[in-house]
Short mmCIF file of C-alpha atoms in Angstrom, two decimals:
data_model
loop_
_atom_site.label_atom_id
_atom_site.label_comp_id
_atom_site.label_asym_id
_atom_site.label_seq_id
_atom_site.Cartn_x
_atom_site.Cartn_y
_atom_site.Cartn_z
CA MET A 1 -43.04 -13.69 15.39
CA ARG A 2 -42.53 -12.57 11.79
CA LYS A 3 -40.11 -14.69 9.85
CA ILE A 4 -37.47 -12.64 8.07
CA GLN A 5 -36.86 -13.71 4.49
CA ILE A 6 -33.88 -12.52 2.50
CA SER A 7 -33.90 -12.84 -1.25
CA LYS A 8 -30.82 -14.05 -3.11
CA THR A 9 -30.11 -10.59 -4.50
CA ARG A 10 -30.35 -9.03 -1.06
CA PHE A 11 -28.15 -11.70 0.39
CA LYS A 12 -25.58 -11.02 -2.35
CA CYS A 13 -25.71 -7.29 -1.54
CA ILE A 14 -25.04 -8.00 2.13
CA PHE A 15 -22.29 -10.48 1.29
CA VAL A 16 -20.45 -8.15 -1.13
CA PHE A 17 -20.73 -5.29 1.33
CA SER A 18 -19.43 -7.42 4.21
CA ILE A 19 -16.44 -8.46 2.10
CA CYS A 20 -15.72 -4.81 1.30
CA VAL A 21 -15.90 -3.87 4.97
CA PHE A 22 -14.05 -6.73 6.57
CA SER A 23 -11.45 -7.69 3.98
CA VAL A 24 -9.54 -4.43 3.96
CA VAL A 25 -8.89 -3.27 7.48
CA LYS A 26 -5.30 -2.07 7.54
CA VAL A 27 -5.03 1.68 7.38
CA HIS A 28 -1.50 2.10 6.05
CA ALA A 29 -0.60 -0.43 3.50
CA HIS A 30 -0.44 -1.47 -0.14
CA PRO A 31 2.82 -1.00 -1.96
CA HIS A 32 4.19 2.47 -2.49
CA VAL A 33 7.71 1.40 -3.41
CA TRP A 34 8.76 -1.57 -5.52
CA ILE A 35 12.08 -3.35 -5.10
CA ASP A 36 13.78 -5.98 -7.27
CA PRO A 37 16.31 -7.76 -5.07
CA GLU A 38 19.51 -9.59 -5.97
CA ILE A 39 21.30 -11.96 -3.62
CA GLU A 40 24.96 -12.95 -3.51
CA PHE A 41 26.41 -15.63 -1.25
CA VAL A 42 30.13 -15.16 -0.71
CA PHE A 43 32.08 -18.23 0.44
CA SER A 44 35.71 -18.61 1.44
CA GLN A 45 37.45 -21.93 1.96
CA GLU A 46 36.37 -22.05 5.60
CA ARG A 47 33.08 -20.24 5.88
CA LEU A 48 30.16 -18.38 4.43
CA GLU A 49 31.76 -14.95 4.77
CA GLN A 50 28.83 -12.75 3.91
CA ILE A 51 25.54 -12.39 2.12
CA ARG A 52 25.15 -9.39 -0.16
CA LEU A 53 21.69 -8.03 -0.76
CA ARG A 54 21.11 -5.61 -3.59
CA TYR A 55 17.85 -3.67 -3.57
CA ILE A 56 16.98 -2.09 -6.90
CA PHE A 57 14.23 0.47 -6.41
CA ASP A 58 11.50 1.39 -8.89
CA GLU A 59 12.00 4.29 -11.31
CA MET A 60 9.82 6.88 -9.59
CA TYR A 61 11.23 6.30 -6.12
CA SER A 62 14.76 6.31 -7.59
CA ALA A 63 14.23 9.53 -9.52
CA MET A 64 12.68 11.19 -6.48
CA ARG A 65 15.53 10.20 -4.19
CA PHE A 66 18.20 11.00 -6.76
CA ASN A 67 16.91 14.50 -7.31
CA GLN A 68 16.55 15.12 -3.60
CA PHE A 69 20.15 14.21 -2.92
CA ASP A 70 21.87 15.60 -6.01
CA LYS A 71 22.41 18.82 -4.09
CA ASN A 72 24.85 20.40 -6.56
CA ASN A 73 22.59 19.52 -9.52
CA ASN A 74 25.43 18.04 -11.56
CA GLY A 75 23.28 15.07 -12.64
CA ALA A 76 25.35 12.55 -10.69
CA LEU A 77 25.67 11.41 -7.12
CA ASP A 78 29.00 12.50 -5.65
CA PRO A 79 30.54 10.39 -2.85
CA GLY A 80 29.22 12.75 -0.16
CA GLU A 81 25.73 12.73 -1.65
CA LYS A 82 25.82 8.95 -1.97
CA GLU A 83 26.76 8.59 1.68
CA LEU A 84 23.90 10.84 2.81
CA LEU A 85 21.40 9.06 0.54
CA GLY A 86 22.56 5.63 1.69
CA LYS A 87 22.23 6.61 5.34
CA GLU A 88 18.75 8.06 4.73
CA ILE A 89 17.46 4.94 2.98
CA LEU A 90 19.07 2.62 5.52
CA LYS A 91 17.44 4.61 8.32
CA GLU A 92 14.08 4.21 6.59
CA ILE A 93 14.31 0.49 5.99
CA GLN A 94 15.96 -0.34 9.31
CA GLU A 95 12.55 0.21 10.85
CA TRP A 96 11.61 -3.05 9.10
CA LYS A 97 14.98 -4.70 9.84
CA CYS A 98 15.95 -4.14 6.21
CA PHE A 99 13.33 -6.71 5.14
CA PHE A 100 15.54 -9.78 5.33
CA HIS A 101 14.74 -12.99 7.21
CA ILE A 102 17.33 -15.72 7.58
CA LYS A 103 16.99 -19.34 8.65
CA HIS A 104 19.93 -21.62 9.36
CA ASP A 105 19.05 -25.32 9.24
CA ASN A 106 15.36 -24.43 9.51
CA GLN A 107 15.86 -22.35 12.67
CA ASN A 108 15.41 -18.57 12.67
CA SER A 109 18.88 -17.14 12.69
CA SER A 110 19.95 -13.98 14.53
CA LEU A 111 20.00 -11.12 12.08
CA PRO A 112 23.38 -9.58 11.34
CA THR A 113 23.73 -5.81 11.28
CA PRO A 114 23.80 -4.74 7.65
CA ARG A 115 26.42 -2.39 6.27
CA ILE A 116 26.07 -0.30 3.14
CA ALA A 117 28.50 -1.64 0.57
CA ASP A 118 27.43 0.48 -2.36
CA ILE A 119 24.76 2.84 -3.60
CA ASN A 120 24.46 3.71 -7.25
CA MET A 121 22.22 4.84 -10.05
CA LYS A 122 22.11 2.05 -12.63
CA GLU A 123 22.08 2.60 -16.37
CA ASP A 124 18.32 2.17 -16.43
CA GLU A 125 18.14 5.08 -13.93
CA ARG A 126 17.14 2.90 -11.02
CA LEU A 127 18.68 3.29 -7.61
CA SER A 128 20.61 0.29 -6.37
CA LEU A 129 21.53 -0.15 -2.71
CA THR A 130 23.89 -3.00 -1.79
CA LEU A 131 23.94 -4.21 1.79
CA GLU A 132 26.51 -6.56 3.25
CA LEU A 133 25.40 -8.96 5.93
CA PRO A 134 28.48 -10.33 7.65
CA ASN A 135 28.32 -14.00 8.47
CA ASN A 136 30.49 -16.54 10.10
CA ILE A 137 28.99 -19.89 9.29
CA PRO A 138 31.74 -22.51 8.88
CA VAL A 139 31.70 -24.73 5.83
CA THR A 140 31.70 -28.34 7.06
CA ALA A 141 31.70 -31.80 5.53
CA ASP A 142 27.97 -32.11 6.26
CA TYR A 143 25.29 -30.25 4.39
CA GLN A 144 23.94 -27.08 5.95
CA VAL A 145 20.96 -25.07 4.78
CA ILE A 146 20.67 -21.29 4.71
CA ALA A 147 17.31 -19.85 3.69
CA LEU A 148 16.91 -16.16 3.01
CA SER A 149 13.75 -14.26 2.26
CA VAL A 150 13.21 -10.55 1.71
CA TYR A 151 9.76 -9.12 2.28
CA ASP A 152 8.03 -6.25 4.00
CA GLU A 153 5.41 -7.47 6.43
CA ASN A 154 3.59 -4.14 6.16
CA TYR A 155 3.48 -4.35 2.38
CA TYR A 156 4.51 -0.70 2.09
CA TYR A 157 7.43 -1.93 0.03
CA GLU A 158 6.68 -4.68 -2.46
CA ILE A 159 9.78 -6.80 -2.77
CA MET A 160 9.69 -9.12 -5.75
CA ASN A 161 11.29 -12.53 -5.72
CA PRO A 162 14.83 -12.57 -7.03
CA SER A 163 15.16 -13.90 -10.55
CA GLU A 164 17.48 -16.84 -11.26
CA GLU A 165 20.02 -14.42 -12.73
CA GLY A 166 19.71 -12.32 -9.58
CA ILE A 167 21.20 -15.02 -7.36
CA LYS A 168 24.96 -15.48 -7.44
CA VAL A 169 27.35 -17.66 -5.50
CA PHE A 170 30.99 -16.63 -5.10
CA GLY A 171 33.67 -19.11 -4.02
CA ARG A 172 31.99 -22.02 -5.83
CA ASP A 173 35.25 -23.94 -5.97
CA TYR A 174 35.21 -24.42 -2.21
CA ILE A 175 31.75 -25.91 -1.90
CA ASP A 176 29.18 -28.31 -3.30
CA TYR A 177 25.83 -26.61 -3.33
CA THR A 178 22.28 -26.53 -4.63
CA LEU A 179 19.96 -23.57 -4.91
CA SER A 180 16.18 -23.57 -4.79
CA PHE A 181 13.18 -21.44 -3.90
CA LYS A 182 10.76 -22.46 -1.20
CA GLU A 183 7.46 -20.92 -0.24
CA ASP A 184 6.93 -20.87 3.52
CA THR A 185 3.26 -21.64 3.95
CA GLN A 186 3.56 -21.71 7.75
CA ASP A 187 4.44 -18.06 8.10
CA ALA A 188 1.98 -15.95 6.15
CA TYR A 189 2.02 -12.18 6.52
CA TYR A 190 -0.14 -9.18 5.66
CA PHE A 191 -3.48 -10.59 6.84
CA ASP A 192 -2.36 -14.06 5.83
CA GLN A 193 -2.47 -13.10 2.17
CA PHE A 194 1.20 -13.59 1.27
CA TYR A 195 3.65 -16.38 1.89
CA PRO A 196 7.33 -15.48 2.02
CA VAL A 197 9.46 -17.14 -0.62
CA TYR A 198 12.87 -18.24 0.62
CA THR A 199 15.98 -18.59 -1.50
CA VAL A 200 17.54 -21.75 -0.13
CA ILE A 201 21.20 -22.67 -0.46
CA LYS A 202 22.29 -26.12 0.68
CA PHE A 203 26.07 -26.40 0.91
CA LYS A 204 28.98 -28.46 2.20
CA LYS A 205 32.73 -28.56 1.78
CA HIS A 206 33.79 -29.48 -1.75
CA SER A 207 34.58 -33.19 -1.90
CA MET B 1 -35.37 7.43 -15.49
CA ASN B 2 -32.44 9.37 -14.05
CA LYS B 3 -32.14 6.89 -11.20
CA ARG B 4 -32.11 4.00 -13.62
CA LEU B 5 -29.44 5.66 -15.76
CA SER B 6 -27.21 6.38 -12.77
CA LYS B 7 -27.58 2.75 -11.62
CA ILE B 8 -26.59 1.48 -15.07
CA PHE B 9 -23.67 3.91 -15.14
CA ALA B 10 -22.42 2.88 -11.69
CA THR B 11 -22.71 -0.82 -12.54
CA THR B 12 -20.87 -0.33 -15.84
CA VAL B 13 -18.02 1.55 -14.13
CA PHE B 14 -17.78 -1.14 -11.44
CA ILE B 15 -17.71 -3.99 -13.98
CA PHE B 16 -15.23 -2.12 -16.20
CA LEU B 17 -12.85 -1.50 -13.29
CA SER B 18 -13.10 -5.08 -12.05
CA MET B 19 -12.43 -6.47 -15.52
CA ALA B 20 -9.55 -4.06 -16.09
CA ILE B 21 -7.90 -5.16 -12.86
CA LEU B 22 -8.47 -8.87 -13.31
CA SER B 23 -7.48 -9.03 -16.97
CA TYR B 24 -4.30 -6.96 -16.70
CA PRO B 25 -1.32 -8.99 -17.91
CA GLU B 26 0.67 -10.56 -15.11
CA LEU B 27 4.38 -10.09 -14.74
CA PRO B 28 6.02 -13.48 -15.07
CA ASN B 29 7.94 -15.00 -12.17
CA LYS B 30 8.60 -11.75 -10.41
CA HIS B 31 6.02 -11.36 -7.75
CA VAL B 32 5.87 -11.98 -4.06
CA PHE B 33 3.36 -14.75 -4.69
CA ALA B 34 5.93 -16.53 -6.77
CA GLN B 35 5.96 -20.16 -7.38
CA GLY B 36 8.01 -23.05 -6.14
CA LEU B 37 10.86 -22.79 -8.59
CA SER B 38 13.79 -25.11 -8.54
CA VAL B 39 16.88 -23.36 -9.78
CA GLN B 40 18.82 -26.61 -9.68
CA SER B 41 16.61 -28.59 -12.00
CA GLY B 42 15.25 -25.67 -13.95
CA GLN B 43 11.75 -27.05 -13.53
CA LYS B 44 9.01 -24.69 -12.67
CA SER B 45 5.93 -25.69 -10.75
CA GLU B 46 2.58 -24.12 -11.51
CA GLY B 47 2.30 -22.38 -8.17
CA ARG B 48 -0.64 -21.94 -5.85
CA ARG B 49 -4.06 -20.88 -6.97
CA LEU B 50 -4.71 -17.36 -5.71
CA ASN B 51 -7.85 -16.42 -3.84
CA PRO B 52 -9.82 -13.37 -5.10
CA VAL B 53 -8.37 -11.00 -2.48
CA GLN B 54 -4.82 -12.08 -3.35
CA LYS B 55 -5.57 -11.71 -7.03
CA ILE B 56 -6.95 -8.19 -6.61
CA LEU B 57 -3.98 -7.17 -4.43
CA ARG B 58 -1.58 -8.66 -6.93
CA GLN B 59 -3.15 -7.10 -9.99
CA SER B 60 -3.54 -3.75 -8.29
CA SER B 61 0.15 -3.78 -7.40
CA ILE B 62 1.17 -4.71 -10.96
CA ILE B 63 -1.00 -2.00 -12.50
CA GLN B 64 0.27 0.63 -10.07
CA ARG B 65 3.88 -0.22 -10.82
CA ASP B 66 3.18 -0.15 -14.53
CA LEU B 67 1.40 3.22 -14.33
CA ARG B 68 4.26 4.74 -12.36
CA GLN B 69 6.77 3.46 -14.90
CA ARG B 70 4.73 5.06 -17.67
CA ILE B 71 4.58 8.37 -15.79
CA VAL B 72 8.38 8.33 -15.33
CA GLN B 73 8.96 7.47 -19.01
CA LEU B 74 6.60 10.20 -20.18
CA THR B 75 8.34 12.69 -17.90
CA ARG B 76 11.69 11.76 -19.44
CA GLU B 77 10.23 12.27 -22.91
CA LEU B 78 8.69 15.54 -21.80
CA LYS B 79 12.12 16.72 -20.65
CA LYS B 80 13.72 15.79 -23.96
CA GLN B 81 10.98 16.89 -26.34
CA PRO B 82 8.09 18.72 -24.71
CA GLN B 83 4.76 17.97 -26.33
CA PRO B 84 1.23 18.59 -25.03
CA ARG B 85 0.34 14.90 -25.39
CA HIS B 86 3.01 13.97 -22.83
CA PHE B 87 1.44 16.33 -20.34
CA ILE B 88 -2.05 15.02 -21.07
CA PHE B 89 -1.00 11.39 -20.69
CA ILE B 90 0.83 12.09 -17.42
CA VAL B 91 -2.35 13.67 -16.05
CA PHE B 92 -4.44 10.76 -17.34
CA PHE B 93 -2.14 8.10 -15.87
CA SER B 94 -2.04 10.00 -12.57
CA PHE B 95 -5.83 9.82 -12.53
CA LEU B 96 -5.78 6.07 -13.17
CA TYR B 97 -3.05 5.66 -10.55
CA GLY B 98 -5.33 7.45 -8.07
CA VAL B 99 -8.26 5.14 -8.85
CA ILE B 100 -6.23 1.93 -8.56
CA HIS B 101 -4.12 3.13 -5.63
CA SER B 102 -7.18 3.86 -3.52
CA ILE B 103 -8.75 0.47 -4.26
CA GLY B 104 -6.15 -1.03 -1.94
CA PRO B 105 -6.40 -0.88 1.84
CA GLY B 106 -6.53 2.50 3.51
CA HIS B 107 -7.60 5.85 2.10
CA ALA B 108 -10.48 6.26 4.54
CA LYS B 109 -12.84 3.96 2.68
CA LEU B 110 -13.67 1.86 5.72
CA ILE B 111 -14.11 4.94 7.91
CA ILE B 112 -16.49 6.41 5.35
CA LEU B 113 -18.39 3.13 5.11
CA SER B 114 -18.79 3.09 8.89
CA TYR B 115 -19.74 6.75 8.97
CA PHE B 116 -22.55 6.38 6.45
CA LEU B 117 -23.84 3.36 8.30
CA SER B 118 -24.33 5.56 11.31
CA VAL B 119 -25.95 8.61 9.75
CA LYS B 120 -28.90 9.18 7.48
CA ALA B 121 -27.50 10.66 4.33
CA LYS B 122 -28.50 11.43 0.78
CA LYS B 123 -26.44 10.39 -2.21
CA LYS B 124 -25.25 13.94 -2.74
CA ASP B 125 -23.92 13.93 0.85
CA GLY B 126 -21.89 10.83 -0.02
CA ILE B 127 -20.48 12.45 -3.15
CA LEU B 128 -19.66 15.64 -1.27
CA LEU B 129 -18.02 13.88 1.67
CA GLY B 130 -16.05 11.64 -0.70
CA LEU B 131 -14.84 14.60 -2.74
CA ILE B 132 -13.84 16.73 0.24
CA THR B 133 -12.16 13.78 1.99
CA ALA B 134 -10.16 12.90 -1.13
CA PHE B 135 -9.22 16.54 -1.63
CA ILE B 136 -7.97 16.97 1.96
CA HIS B 137 -6.24 13.57 1.81
CA GLY B 138 -4.48 14.66 -1.40
CA LEU B 139 -3.73 18.14 -0.14
CA SER B 140 -2.11 16.85 3.05
CA GLY B 141 -0.02 14.49 0.90
CA PHE B 142 0.96 17.34 -1.39
CA LEU B 143 1.93 19.55 1.56
CA ALA B 144 3.97 16.70 3.04
CA ALA B 145 5.78 16.32 -0.29
CA PHE B 146 6.35 20.07 -0.38
CA MET B 147 7.82 20.03 3.12
CA ILE B 148 10.07 17.11 2.28
CA THR B 149 11.27 18.65 -0.98
CA MET B 150 11.81 22.13 0.41
CA SER B 151 13.66 20.65 3.37
CA PHE B 152 11.20 22.21 5.85
CA GLU B 153 11.06 18.79 7.43
CA HIS B 154 14.71 19.09 8.39
CA VAL B 155 14.06 22.46 10.04
CA PHE B 156 11.20 20.94 12.04
CA LYS B 157 13.36 17.98 12.91
CA ARG B 158 16.07 20.25 14.22
CA LEU B 159 13.54 21.93 16.51
CA TYR B 160 11.63 18.75 17.31
CA PRO B 161 13.86 15.72 16.70
CA ASP B 162 10.97 13.27 16.92
CA PHE B 163 8.81 15.19 14.46
CA ASN B 164 7.57 13.14 11.54
CA LEU B 165 4.65 14.44 9.51
CA GLU B 166 3.62 11.01 8.30
CA THR B 167 3.44 9.79 11.90
CA VAL B 168 1.86 12.87 13.47
CA MET B 169 -1.01 13.37 11.01
CA PRO B 170 -2.49 9.87 11.38
CA VAL B 171 -2.48 10.37 15.15
CA ILE B 172 -4.37 13.68 14.86
CA SER B 173 -6.76 12.11 12.37
CA GLY B 174 -7.19 9.05 14.61
CA VAL B 175 -8.09 11.19 17.61
CA LEU B 176 -10.60 13.20 15.57
CA VAL B 177 -12.19 10.05 14.11
CA ILE B 178 -12.50 8.61 17.64
CA ILE B 179 -14.17 11.86 18.74
CA ILE B 180 -16.65 11.66 15.84
CA GLY B 181 -17.38 8.01 16.63
CA GLY B 182 -17.68 8.86 20.33
CA ILE B 183 -20.10 11.73 19.65
CA LEU B 184 -22.27 9.45 17.51
CA LEU B 185 -22.24 6.74 20.20
CA VAL B 186 -23.24 9.25 22.87
CA GLN B 187 -26.02 10.48 20.57
CA VAL B 188 -27.39 6.95 20.17
CA TYR B 189 -27.19 6.38 23.92
CA ARG B 190 -28.94 9.67 24.76
CA GLU B 191 -31.63 9.14 22.18
CA PHE B 192 -32.19 5.62 23.41
CA LYS B 193 -32.39 6.81 27.02
CA ASN B 194 -34.75 9.69 26.24
CA LYS B 195 -36.71 7.98 23.53
CA ASP B 196 -40.03 9.04 25.02
CA THR B 197 -39.11 12.66 24.35
CA THR B 198 -38.35 12.07 20.68
CA LYS B 199 -40.71 11.85 17.78
CA HIS B 200 -43.15 8.93 18.14
CA GLY B 201 -41.10 7.69 21.08
CA CYS B 202 -38.46 6.32 18.75
CA ILE B 203 -34.87 7.11 17.93
CA THR B 204 -34.53 9.67 15.16
CA ASP B 205 -31.88 10.14 12.53
CA HIS B 206 -30.02 13.40 12.20
CA GLU B 207 -29.81 15.00 8.81
CA LEU B 208 -26.32 15.81 7.65
CA ASN B 209 -25.45 19.43 7.11
CA MET B 210 -22.55 21.07 5.34
CA LYS B 211 -20.76 21.79 8.61
CA ASN B 212 -20.89 18.12 9.66
CA ILE B 213 -19.71 16.94 6.26
CA PHE B 214 -16.76 19.31 6.20
CA ALA B 215 -15.73 18.54 9.80
CA THR B 216 -15.89 14.79 9.18
CA ALA B 217 -14.04 14.99 5.87
CA SER B 218 -11.30 17.08 7.50
CA ALA B 219 -10.86 14.56 10.28
CA ILE B 220 -10.79 11.58 7.94
CA GLY B 221 -8.69 13.11 5.19
CA LEU B 222 -5.90 14.47 7.37
CA VAL B 223 -3.76 11.37 6.90
CA PRO B 224 -1.40 12.28 4.04
CA CYS B 225 -1.56 10.00 1.02
CA ALA B 226 1.84 8.35 0.60
CA GLY B 227 1.15 7.79 -3.09
CA ILE B 228 0.70 11.51 -3.65
CA ILE B 229 3.77 12.25 -1.53
CA ILE B 230 5.91 10.13 -3.86
CA LEU B 231 4.28 11.39 -7.07
CA SER B 232 4.49 15.07 -6.07
CA SER B 233 8.01 14.75 -4.62
CA PHE B 234 9.10 13.19 -7.91
CA PHE B 235 7.85 16.14 -9.97
CA MET B 236 8.99 18.74 -7.43
CA ALA B 237 12.46 17.21 -7.35
CA ILE B 238 12.81 17.78 -11.09
CA ASN B 239 11.43 21.31 -10.77
CA ARG B 240 8.12 20.56 -12.47
CA ILE B 241 5.94 22.34 -9.94
CA THR B 242 2.95 22.79 -12.29
CA LEU B 243 3.02 19.14 -13.23
CA SER B 244 3.35 18.27 -9.56
CA ILE B 245 0.18 20.22 -8.71
CA VAL B 246 -1.81 19.02 -11.74
CA SER B 247 -0.86 15.35 -11.34
CA ALA B 248 -1.57 15.46 -7.59
CA LEU B 249 -4.96 16.98 -8.37
CA SER B 250 -5.63 14.39 -11.04
CA MET B 251 -4.65 11.57 -8.69
CA THR B 252 -6.91 13.09 -6.02
CA VAL B 253 -9.85 13.06 -8.44
CA GLY B 254 -9.06 9.40 -9.18
CA MET B 255 -9.05 8.59 -5.46
CA ALA B 256 -12.27 10.56 -5.03
CA CYS B 257 -13.98 8.24 -7.56
CA THR B 258 -13.20 5.17 -5.46
CA ILE B 259 -14.03 6.85 -2.14
CA ILE B 260 -17.34 8.19 -3.51
CA LEU B 261 -18.20 4.73 -4.79
CA MET B 262 -17.67 3.37 -1.26
CA ALA B 263 -19.78 6.16 0.27
CA LEU B 264 -22.63 5.50 -2.19
CA LEU B 265 -22.37 1.77 -1.55
CA SER B 266 -22.70 2.40 2.18
CA ILE B 267 -25.70 4.72 1.76
CA PHE B 268 -27.31 2.22 -0.61
CA PHE B 269 -26.65 -0.64 1.81
CA ARG B 270 -28.12 1.28 4.74
CA GLU B 271 -31.26 2.09 2.76
CA LYS B 272 -31.57 -1.56 1.68
CA ILE B 273 -31.19 -2.86 5.21
CA LEU B 274 -33.78 -0.44 6.50
CA ARG B 275 -36.10 -1.44 3.66
CA ILE B 276 -35.58 -5.18 4.20
CA TYR B 277 -36.07 -5.18 7.97
CA GLY B 278 -37.95 -1.89 8.06
CA SER B 279 -41.70 -1.57 8.46
CA GLY B 280 -42.27 -1.78 12.22
CA LYS B 281 -38.68 -1.85 13.39
CA ILE B 282 -37.10 0.81 11.21
CA GLN B 283 -36.07 3.03 14.13
CA LEU B 284 -34.50 0.19 16.09
CA ILE B 285 -32.56 -1.07 13.05
CA SER B 286 -31.48 2.49 12.30
CA ALA B 287 -30.17 2.85 15.85
CA CYS B 288 -28.33 -0.47 15.56
CA LEU B 289 -26.68 0.63 12.32
CA LYS B 290 -25.79 3.95 13.85
CA ALA B 291 -24.27 2.32 16.92
CA THR B 292 -22.37 -0.22 14.79
CA GLY B 293 -21.01 2.48 12.49
CA ALA B 294 -20.03 4.67 15.42
CA PHE B 295 -18.34 1.75 17.16
CA PHE B 296 -16.37 0.97 14.00
CA LEU B 297 -15.31 4.62 13.77
CA VAL B 298 -13.89 4.47 17.29
CA VAL B 299 -12.04 1.22 16.53
CA LEU B 300 -10.67 2.52 13.22
CA GLY B 301 -9.64 5.79 14.84
CA ALA B 302 -7.77 3.78 17.47
CA LEU B 303 -6.08 1.75 14.73
CA LEU B 304 -4.76 4.98 13.24
CA LEU B 305 -3.00 5.72 16.52
CA PHE B 306 -0.84 2.60 16.36
#
């Protein structure tokens, strides 16, 4: 039987080709829309009342949506137009559960139904959609941990990590808290290429 | 001499593109791969080391975002103070956007790779199939953008509430790709079964003709390109129809470059394999490649359905 010998160059050819074939399988993917998120935790004396998520879309997507919904061409979004645009975007992103994932004390938490709080064109002509996630987690004397991550498992939307300035806590007087970011290496998505980054707030009643 | 020149050219383009992607400046602390960052202490860890696939995906995303920002800025300048250079740069950046956008997953590259594994093709067939596929892929995206902008989609939705162009077209394309894969599989099976009736008692390769190329490209390219939908919708929404057509065309040419590169790579690989293992077993290896390619087409077609 003839022994088959493969030269290094040939082997490299086969290797590179195999990588090309097998590394990119998904048919619909790669980001088409970019989002910079902002997160607000709103506390009252008794509980974590709500989490506000602000999605700031990239310029092209914003301009496209703005022009589609500025029906009277007055260069601004009127309340009626805003409502229609908000509903349209919410309908789109609801397919992916609005991208947010919440853990309460390291357990996956049931996802609240988001409500549109605001939709606006910012000064830098980027569309900003604010969602309110109602919550009812009591503030106790013991520390509790809420971790929130926003990502699109399909990678159609690329959602950046919030910047430090993009995370705000309201009702600070009622609680003692710390904020941090944590990468969840146990729960990779998109062919195991990305790890979700959680914004973690650890809080208890102010002592 | 010509062959040598084209090889040098292809290698140069490949190296240039790879270097451009890998050396593009990274956006600090903004990406999904972000690092363990402690807000409380203000200390910042160095973060994980990225593997090559992650790095390519990351850089490709950063470049695409940057290119789109540039296109939007140029369009704003064009609105304020129209100058030919704005137009030229928009077209140029659309082309680059097309090249980088199609490097990522999707855009029929894998289907084309599988297809050229299963058929005997010349380099010009690869170029032609890549061009036509990219053109149909771009055209379907442009038409989708047109329907969205002109509100035709709403009319369709009123008649057919479940109608969604972006969902329907991949299904049609998927079915057609499965059919092509199926036909190729049946061909291999028949040829294998009746091998005594074929030339030298071995399985033969079919030459590609224009009809085959066009039919295959149509089936593969039907899936509308979401990148073109967004780019075209953006220009259409600001009543820049000419710019919408030209930039979509430019982006299509950019995508065609990547798709053609994949097609040529596949043809080259097939030839190499046949040459390496060839001599006595060339027909058997050819049949194996054909069957593998056809099988992949069926699987990929099925993936499009879900």
